[in-house]
Amino acid sequence: MTGPAEGGGAIVYGALADELLLASQRLGELAYDLGSDSETLRRHMTSLQSVDQVTQHLLVVADLLRTGADRDSIAKVPLADMADRLQKALSDRPVGAPS
């Protein structure tokens, strides 16, 4: 992937990052609303935790879109399973292929 500073892609990457942030906020609000009911929280704790994990992934992807997804930034992704998948995807690319 080319970095956001390169060409007109910066605007598109920024807009996509904004959409991911909005989706993350909406999911977070939904999880909060559902979790505020003790019965729903008790019955669906695992699912609500999954929603939280999805929001974390969205925030990381948004950050990568804003800053550029290169090998150095992917190595710093705070979600280990996501970082591993991204590093594997990069290592599977042929030499010289756009990153």
PDB file of C-alpha atoms in Angstrom:
ATOM      1  CA  MET A   1       0.000   0.000   0.000  1.00  0.00           C
ATOM      2  CA  THR A   2       1.292   3.433  -0.793  1.00  0.00           C
ATOM      3  CA  GLY A   3       1.483   5.821   2.109  1.00  0.00           C
ATOM      4  CA  PRO A   4      -1.188   8.438   2.604  1.00  0.00           C
ATOM      5  CA  ALA A   5       1.239  11.251   1.787  1.00  0.00           C
ATOM      6  CA  GLU A   6       1.715   9.878  -1.721  1.00  0.00           C
ATOM      7  CA  GLY A   7      -0.637  11.324  -4.323  1.00  0.00           C
ATOM      8  CA  GLY A   8      -4.401  11.777  -4.060  1.00  0.00           C
ATOM      9  CA  GLY A   9      -4.760   8.603  -2.043  1.00  0.00           C
ATOM     10  CA  ALA A  10      -4.340  10.581   1.181  1.00  0.00           C
ATOM     11  CA  ILE A  11      -7.844  11.991   0.881  1.00  0.00           C
ATOM     12  CA  VAL A  12      -9.359   8.587   0.188  1.00  0.00           C
ATOM     13  CA  TYR A  13      -7.373   6.932   2.991  1.00  0.00           C
ATOM     14  CA  GLY A  14      -8.409   9.672   5.401  1.00  0.00           C
ATOM     15  CA  ALA A  15     -12.070   9.360   4.415  1.00  0.00           C
ATOM     16  CA  LEU A  16     -11.926   5.576   4.835  1.00  0.00           C
ATOM     17  CA  ALA A  17     -10.262   5.987   8.220  1.00  0.00           C
ATOM     18  CA  ASP A  18     -13.032   8.394   9.253  1.00  0.00           C
ATOM     19  CA  GLU A  19     -15.670   5.833   8.249  1.00  0.00           C
ATOM     20  CA  LEU A  20     -13.923   3.146  10.266  1.00  0.00           C
ATOM     21  CA  LEU A  21     -13.796   5.453  13.279  1.00  0.00           C
ATOM     22  CA  LEU A  22     -17.512   6.152  12.919  1.00  0.00           C
ATOM     23  CA  ALA A  23     -18.293   2.437  12.654  1.00  0.00           C
ATOM     24  CA  SER A  24     -16.146   1.779  15.712  1.00  0.00           C
ATOM     25  CA  GLN A  25     -17.945   4.476  17.710  1.00  0.00           C
ATOM     26  CA  ARG A  26     -21.348   3.078  16.729  1.00  0.00           C
ATOM     27  CA  LEU A  27     -20.338  -0.443  17.690  1.00  0.00           C
ATOM     28  CA  GLY A  28     -18.955   0.822  20.990  1.00  0.00           C
ATOM     29  CA  GLU A  29     -22.189   2.662  21.734  1.00  0.00           C
ATOM     30  CA  LEU A  30     -24.211  -0.438  20.870  1.00  0.00           C
ATOM     31  CA  ALA A  31     -22.080  -2.617  23.132  1.00  0.00           C
ATOM     32  CA  TYR A  32     -22.400  -0.057  25.946  1.00  0.00           C
ATOM     33  CA  ASP A  33     -26.184   0.061  25.550  1.00  0.00           C
ATOM     34  CA  LEU A  34     -26.478  -3.717  25.536  1.00  0.00           C
ATOM     35  CA  GLY A  35     -24.043  -4.075  28.420  1.00  0.00           C
ATOM     36  CA  SER A  36     -25.945  -1.603  30.566  1.00  0.00           C
ATOM     37  CA  ASP A  37     -28.692  -4.203  30.966  1.00  0.00           C
ATOM     38  CA  SER A  38     -27.405  -6.692  33.545  1.00  0.00           C
ATOM     39  CA  GLU A  39     -29.366  -9.629  32.094  1.00  0.00           C
ATOM     40  CA  THR A  40     -28.126  -8.958  28.560  1.00  0.00           C
ATOM     41  CA  LEU A  41     -24.606  -8.495  29.868  1.00  0.00           C
ATOM     42  CA  ARG A  42     -24.732 -11.790  31.744  1.00  0.00           C
ATOM     43  CA  ARG A  43     -26.172 -13.734  28.815  1.00  0.00           C
ATOM     44  CA  HIS A  44     -24.021 -12.187  26.083  1.00  0.00           C
ATOM     45  CA  MET A  45     -20.700 -11.288  27.724  1.00  0.00           C
ATOM     46  CA  THR A  46     -18.628 -13.204  25.166  1.00  0.00           C
ATOM     47  CA  SER A  47     -20.434 -11.593  22.237  1.00  0.00           C
ATOM     48  CA  LEU A  48     -20.013  -8.132  23.746  1.00  0.00           C
ATOM     49  CA  GLN A  49     -16.303  -8.807  24.180  1.00  0.00           C
ATOM     50  CA  SER A  50     -16.169  -9.772  20.490  1.00  0.00           C
ATOM     51  CA  VAL A  51     -17.757  -6.436  19.599  1.00  0.00           C
ATOM     52  CA  ASP A  52     -15.005  -4.729  21.592  1.00  0.00           C
ATOM     53  CA  GLN A  53     -12.367  -6.702  19.694  1.00  0.00           C
ATOM     54  CA  VAL A  54     -13.915  -5.656  16.375  1.00  0.00           C
ATOM     55  CA  THR A  55     -13.844  -1.992  17.427  1.00  0.00           C
ATOM     56  CA  GLN A  56     -10.160  -2.345  18.322  1.00  0.00           C
ATOM     57  CA  HIS A  57      -9.433  -3.824  14.890  1.00  0.00           C
ATOM     58  CA  LEU A  58     -11.298  -0.981  13.193  1.00  0.00           C
ATOM     59  CA  LEU A  59      -9.276   1.596  15.115  1.00  0.00           C
ATOM     60  CA  VAL A  60      -5.985  -0.058  14.151  1.00  0.00           C
ATOM     61  CA  VAL A  61      -6.952  -0.242  10.478  1.00  0.00           C
ATOM     62  CA  ALA A  62      -8.019   3.418  10.575  1.00  0.00           C
ATOM     63  CA  ASP A  63      -4.659   4.361  12.068  1.00  0.00           C
ATOM     64  CA  LEU A  64      -2.803   2.350   9.421  1.00  0.00           C
ATOM     65  CA  LEU A  65      -4.797   4.060   6.672  1.00  0.00           C
ATOM     66  CA  ARG A  66      -3.890   7.470   8.069  1.00  0.00           C
ATOM     67  CA  THR A  67      -0.206   6.778   8.642  1.00  0.00           C
ATOM     68  CA  GLY A  68       0.590   4.301   5.876  1.00  0.00           C
ATOM     69  CA  ALA A  69       0.764   0.554   6.244  1.00  0.00           C
ATOM     70  CA  ASP A  70       4.412  -0.401   5.915  1.00  0.00           C
ATOM     71  CA  ARG A  71       6.376  -3.186   7.586  1.00  0.00           C
ATOM     72  CA  ASP A  72       7.522  -0.927  10.429  1.00  0.00           C
ATOM     73  CA  SER A  73       4.033   0.286  11.311  1.00  0.00           C
ATOM     74  CA  ILE A  74       2.578  -3.219  11.077  1.00  0.00           C
ATOM     75  CA  ALA A  75       5.245  -4.495  13.465  1.00  0.00           C
ATOM     76  CA  LYS A  76       3.911  -1.970  16.004  1.00  0.00           C
ATOM     77  CA  VAL A  77       0.246  -3.030  15.724  1.00  0.00           C
ATOM     78  CA  PRO A  78      -0.909  -3.593  19.317  1.00  0.00           C
ATOM     79  CA  LEU A  79      -3.145  -6.563  18.452  1.00  0.00           C
ATOM     80  CA  ALA A  80      -0.754  -9.492  18.128  1.00  0.00           C
ATOM     81  CA  ASP A  81      -3.032 -11.749  16.071  1.00  0.00           C
ATOM     82  CA  MET A  82      -3.762  -8.934  13.640  1.00  0.00           C
ATOM     83  CA  ALA A  83      -0.083  -7.985  13.393  1.00  0.00           C
ATOM     84  CA  ASP A  84       0.790 -11.622  12.647  1.00  0.00           C
ATOM     85  CA  ARG A  85      -1.794 -11.850   9.848  1.00  0.00           C
ATOM     86  CA  LEU A  86      -0.653  -8.560   8.321  1.00  0.00           C
ATOM     87  CA  GLN A  87       3.022  -9.522   8.508  1.00  0.00           C
ATOM     88  CA  LYS A  88       2.216 -12.866   6.867  1.00  0.00           C
ATOM     89  CA  ALA A  89       0.302 -11.087   4.107  1.00  0.00           C
ATOM     90  CA  LEU A  90       3.304  -8.842   3.479  1.00  0.00           C
ATOM     91  CA  SER A  91       5.758 -11.739   3.513  1.00  0.00           C
ATOM     92  CA  ASP A  92       3.638 -13.606   0.950  1.00  0.00           C
ATOM     93  CA  ARG A  93       3.978 -10.730  -1.540  1.00  0.00           C
ATOM     94  CA  PRO A  94       6.514 -11.133  -4.335  1.00  0.00           C
ATOM     95  CA  VAL A  95       9.647  -9.004  -4.073  1.00  0.00           C
ATOM     96  CA  GLY A  96       9.064  -5.633  -5.680  1.00  0.00           C
ATOM     97  CA  ALA A  97       5.251  -5.840  -5.378  1.00  0.00           C
ATOM     98  CA  PRO A  98       3.645  -2.699  -3.961  1.00  0.00           C
ATOM     99  CA  SER A  99       3.275  -2.921  -0.180  1.00  0.00           C
TER     100      SER A  99
END
